């Protein structure tokens, strides 16, 4: 099966380290992942609940498939095909760097990247869901993008988006073709701005 043009492995890492170690650790994690592809590692500063933990975000475009990449990192999917979070055990096992205490990982693999990003303001077009929910022509904010996991061929996957319509308190799923971009974006999370970024070209 040919490689899908859009391939992304993302990670949220929690490290036992002070904020001032951010630049050094972003470089160390980027260097560790560089053999697998193009990688960007961003320091998000201290954890909002546990300030002794430093948060790093990883975006990796692997040279091989996303599954091959995650398996090469020693991760294994669960019985549903999802990638469980990694937590350091009492044995002192290591993931990417000795300071990493925990990691959440995920992957995207499809013919194209999702056409809408989190925070994009969209207009909901006419369609079955919009008519059922009386949302034709309403505006909303994209909060998540996904595809059906039961389609094994990445080139045949279609993107869906969870949208919070204006004036509503429940997310509704829409196909990409049922949404139109407005050119506006809003913040949808409370993460602080990036402090340090390290990139590596990979292979």
Short mmCIF file of C-alpha atoms in Angstrom, two decimals:
data_model
loop_
_atom_site.label_atom_id
_atom_site.label_comp_id
_atom_site.label_asym_id
_atom_site.label_seq_id
_atom_site.Cartn_x
_atom_site.Cartn_y
_atom_site.Cartn_z
CA UNK A 1 0.00 0.00 0.00
CA UNK A 2 1.51 3.41 -0.97
CA UNK A 3 2.25 5.94 1.72
CA UNK A 4 -0.51 8.46 2.36
CA UNK A 5 0.53 12.04 1.49
CA UNK A 6 -0.68 13.33 4.88
CA UNK A 7 1.06 11.61 7.79
CA UNK A 8 1.23 13.07 11.29
CA UNK A 9 2.25 11.66 14.67
CA UNK A 10 1.52 13.97 17.59
CA UNK A 11 2.60 13.69 21.20
CA UNK A 12 1.94 15.59 24.42
CA UNK A 13 4.84 14.94 26.78
CA UNK A 14 5.10 15.60 30.51
CA UNK A 15 8.65 15.84 31.82
CA UNK A 16 10.03 16.18 35.34
CA UNK A 17 12.00 19.36 34.73
CA UNK A 18 11.85 23.08 35.52
CA UNK A 19 10.76 25.60 32.90
CA UNK A 20 14.30 26.83 32.32
CA UNK A 21 15.19 23.38 30.98
CA UNK A 22 12.73 23.89 28.10
CA UNK A 23 15.26 24.84 25.39
CA UNK A 24 17.62 21.96 26.20
CA UNK A 25 14.85 19.37 26.38
CA UNK A 26 13.11 20.49 23.19
CA UNK A 27 16.40 19.99 21.35
CA UNK A 28 17.01 16.61 23.01
CA UNK A 29 13.55 15.25 22.11
CA UNK A 30 13.81 16.65 18.56
CA UNK A 31 17.20 14.95 18.11
CA UNK A 32 15.80 11.64 19.41
CA UNK A 33 12.95 11.71 16.88
CA UNK A 34 14.86 13.14 13.90
CA UNK A 35 15.79 9.71 12.44
CA UNK A 36 12.06 8.97 12.00
CA UNK A 37 11.18 12.07 9.94
CA UNK A 38 10.61 15.82 10.12
CA UNK A 39 9.83 16.90 13.66
CA UNK A 40 8.93 20.05 15.58
CA UNK A 41 9.03 20.07 19.38
CA UNK A 42 7.47 23.00 21.26
CA UNK A 43 7.80 23.81 24.95
CA UNK A 44 4.50 24.88 26.52
CA UNK A 45 5.95 25.75 29.89
CA UNK A 46 4.92 24.27 33.26
CA UNK A 47 1.88 22.05 33.64
CA UNK A 48 -1.10 24.13 34.77
CA UNK A 49 -1.89 21.74 37.64
CA UNK A 50 1.58 20.41 38.47
CA UNK A 51 4.15 23.19 37.93
CA UNK A 52 7.04 20.78 38.55
CA UNK A 53 6.19 19.12 35.21
CA UNK A 54 7.23 20.67 31.89
CA UNK A 55 4.93 20.24 28.88
CA UNK A 56 6.29 19.56 25.38
CA UNK A 57 4.23 19.20 22.20
CA UNK A 58 5.55 17.10 19.31
CA UNK A 59 4.47 17.09 15.66
CA UNK A 60 6.28 14.48 13.56
CA UNK A 61 5.88 13.78 9.84
CA UNK A 62 7.30 10.26 9.64
CA UNK A 63 9.23 8.97 6.65
CA UNK A 64 7.26 5.71 6.87
CA UNK A 65 3.67 5.07 7.90
CA UNK A 66 2.43 6.45 11.21
CA UNK A 67 1.89 2.93 12.53
CA UNK A 68 5.45 1.92 11.65
CA UNK A 69 6.74 5.06 13.38
CA UNK A 70 4.86 4.43 16.64
CA UNK A 71 5.86 0.77 16.68
CA UNK A 72 9.49 1.80 16.17
CA UNK A 73 9.16 3.94 19.31
CA UNK A 74 8.17 0.84 21.29
CA UNK A 75 4.45 1.67 21.53
CA UNK A 76 1.68 -0.87 20.94
CA UNK A 77 -1.98 -0.25 20.05
CA UNK A 78 -4.74 -1.63 22.27
CA UNK A 79 -7.40 -4.10 21.15
CA UNK A 80 -9.38 -1.26 19.52
CA UNK A 81 -6.40 -0.01 17.53
CA UNK A 82 -5.97 3.08 19.73
CA UNK A 83 -2.59 4.16 21.07
CA UNK A 84 -2.71 4.17 24.89
CA UNK A 85 -0.92 6.85 26.86
CA UNK A 86 2.56 5.95 28.09
CA UNK A 87 3.36 6.28 31.78
CA UNK A 88 6.72 5.69 33.42
CA UNK A 89 6.57 2.74 35.78
CA UNK A 90 8.50 1.91 38.93
CA UNK A 91 10.95 -0.04 36.74
CA UNK A 92 12.28 3.29 35.51
CA UNK A 93 11.61 2.64 31.80
CA UNK A 94 12.44 5.48 29.40
CA UNK A 95 10.50 7.00 26.50
CA UNK A 96 12.53 9.41 24.31
CA UNK A 97 14.33 10.98 27.30
CA UNK A 98 14.89 10.02 30.96
CA UNK A 99 12.95 13.10 32.10
CA UNK A 100 9.72 12.03 30.34
CA UNK A 101 7.18 10.94 32.94
CA UNK A 102 4.14 10.48 30.69
CA UNK A 103 3.01 10.82 27.08
CA UNK A 104 -0.20 10.96 25.10
CA UNK A 105 0.19 10.01 21.45
CA UNK A 106 -1.97 9.92 18.35
CA UNK A 107 -1.71 9.78 14.59
CA UNK A 108 -3.35 10.94 11.38
CA UNK A 109 -2.90 9.28 8.01
CA UNK A 110 -5.01 10.28 5.00
CA UNK A 111 -4.85 11.53 1.42
CA UNK A 112 -5.02 15.14 2.63
CA UNK A 113 -4.67 17.07 5.86
CA UNK A 114 -7.96 18.04 7.53
CA UNK A 115 -9.28 21.12 5.69
CA UNK A 116 -10.32 22.81 8.95
CA UNK A 117 -8.28 23.30 12.12
CA UNK A 118 -9.38 23.67 15.73
CA UNK A 119 -10.66 27.19 16.23
CA UNK A 120 -11.72 27.80 12.62
CA UNK A 121 -15.05 29.62 12.37
CA UNK A 122 -17.21 27.99 9.68
CA UNK A 123 -20.63 28.35 8.12
CA UNK A 124 -22.76 25.20 8.24
CA UNK A 125 -24.14 24.38 4.80
CA UNK A 126 -27.32 22.56 3.84
CA UNK A 127 -27.20 18.85 4.63
CA UNK A 128 -29.00 16.11 6.58
CA UNK A 129 -27.48 16.98 9.98
CA UNK A 130 -27.89 20.73 9.47
CA UNK A 131 -31.56 20.34 8.51
CA UNK A 132 -32.27 17.95 11.39
CA UNK A 133 -30.67 20.34 13.89
CA UNK A 134 -32.04 23.53 12.24
CA UNK A 135 -28.48 24.74 11.63
CA UNK A 136 -28.47 25.52 7.90
CA UNK A 137 -26.55 28.80 7.49
CA UNK A 138 -25.48 28.94 11.15
CA UNK A 139 -21.93 29.68 12.17
CA UNK A 140 -19.86 27.49 14.46
CA UNK A 141 -16.34 26.76 15.69
CA UNK A 142 -14.38 23.62 14.81
CA UNK A 143 -13.20 21.74 17.90
CA UNK A 144 -11.87 18.48 16.46
CA UNK A 145 -11.24 16.65 13.19
CA UNK A 146 -11.47 12.89 12.66
CA UNK A 147 -12.08 10.14 10.13
CA UNK A 148 -13.78 6.76 10.36
CA UNK A 149 -11.31 4.32 11.88
CA UNK A 150 -12.92 1.32 10.14
CA UNK A 151 -11.46 2.40 6.77
CA UNK A 152 -8.08 0.63 6.56
CA UNK A 153 -6.92 2.40 3.39
CA UNK A 154 -5.69 5.90 4.36
CA UNK A 155 -6.22 7.15 0.80
CA UNK A 156 -9.98 6.49 1.09
CA UNK A 157 -10.54 8.22 4.42
CA UNK A 158 -12.84 11.26 4.59
CA UNK A 159 -12.59 14.01 7.19
CA UNK A 160 -15.34 14.93 9.63
CA UNK A 161 -15.31 17.82 12.08
CA UNK A 162 -16.89 18.35 15.49
CA UNK A 163 -18.45 21.83 15.40
CA UNK A 164 -19.88 23.91 18.24
CA UNK A 165 -22.68 25.96 16.60
CA UNK A 166 -23.21 29.50 17.85
CA UNK A 167 -25.68 29.53 20.73
CA UNK A 168 -25.44 25.78 21.30
CA UNK A 169 -23.66 23.78 24.01
CA UNK A 170 -23.22 20.49 22.14
CA UNK A 171 -20.76 19.53 19.44
CA UNK A 172 -22.21 18.28 16.15
CA UNK A 173 -20.33 16.22 13.52
CA UNK A 174 -20.21 17.45 9.92
CA UNK A 175 -18.43 16.29 6.78
CA UNK A 176 -15.92 18.73 5.32
CA UNK A 177 -18.21 19.33 2.33
CA UNK A 178 -20.96 20.50 4.72
CA UNK A 179 -18.83 23.39 6.01
CA UNK A 180 -17.52 26.60 4.46
CA UNK A 181 -14.60 28.60 5.83
CA UNK A 182 -15.26 32.18 6.96
CA UNK A 183 -11.61 33.19 7.23
CA UNK A 184 -11.92 33.77 10.98
CA UNK A 185 -10.41 31.85 13.90
CA UNK A 186 -10.92 31.87 17.67
CA UNK A 187 -9.07 30.29 20.59
CA UNK A 188 -10.57 26.98 21.71
CA UNK A 189 -8.17 26.06 24.52
CA UNK A 190 -6.26 27.63 27.37
CA UNK A 191 -2.74 26.53 26.45
CA UNK A 192 -0.08 29.23 26.95
CA UNK A 193 1.90 30.42 23.96
CA UNK A 194 4.96 28.43 22.90
CA UNK A 195 8.18 29.38 24.66
CA UNK A 196 10.83 27.35 22.87
CA UNK A 197 10.71 25.46 19.59
CA UNK A 198 13.23 22.97 18.20
CA UNK A 199 12.97 21.42 14.75
CA UNK A 200 14.84 18.67 12.96
CA UNK A 201 14.83 17.82 9.27
CA UNK A 202 14.93 14.06 9.70
CA UNK A 203 15.66 11.73 6.82
#
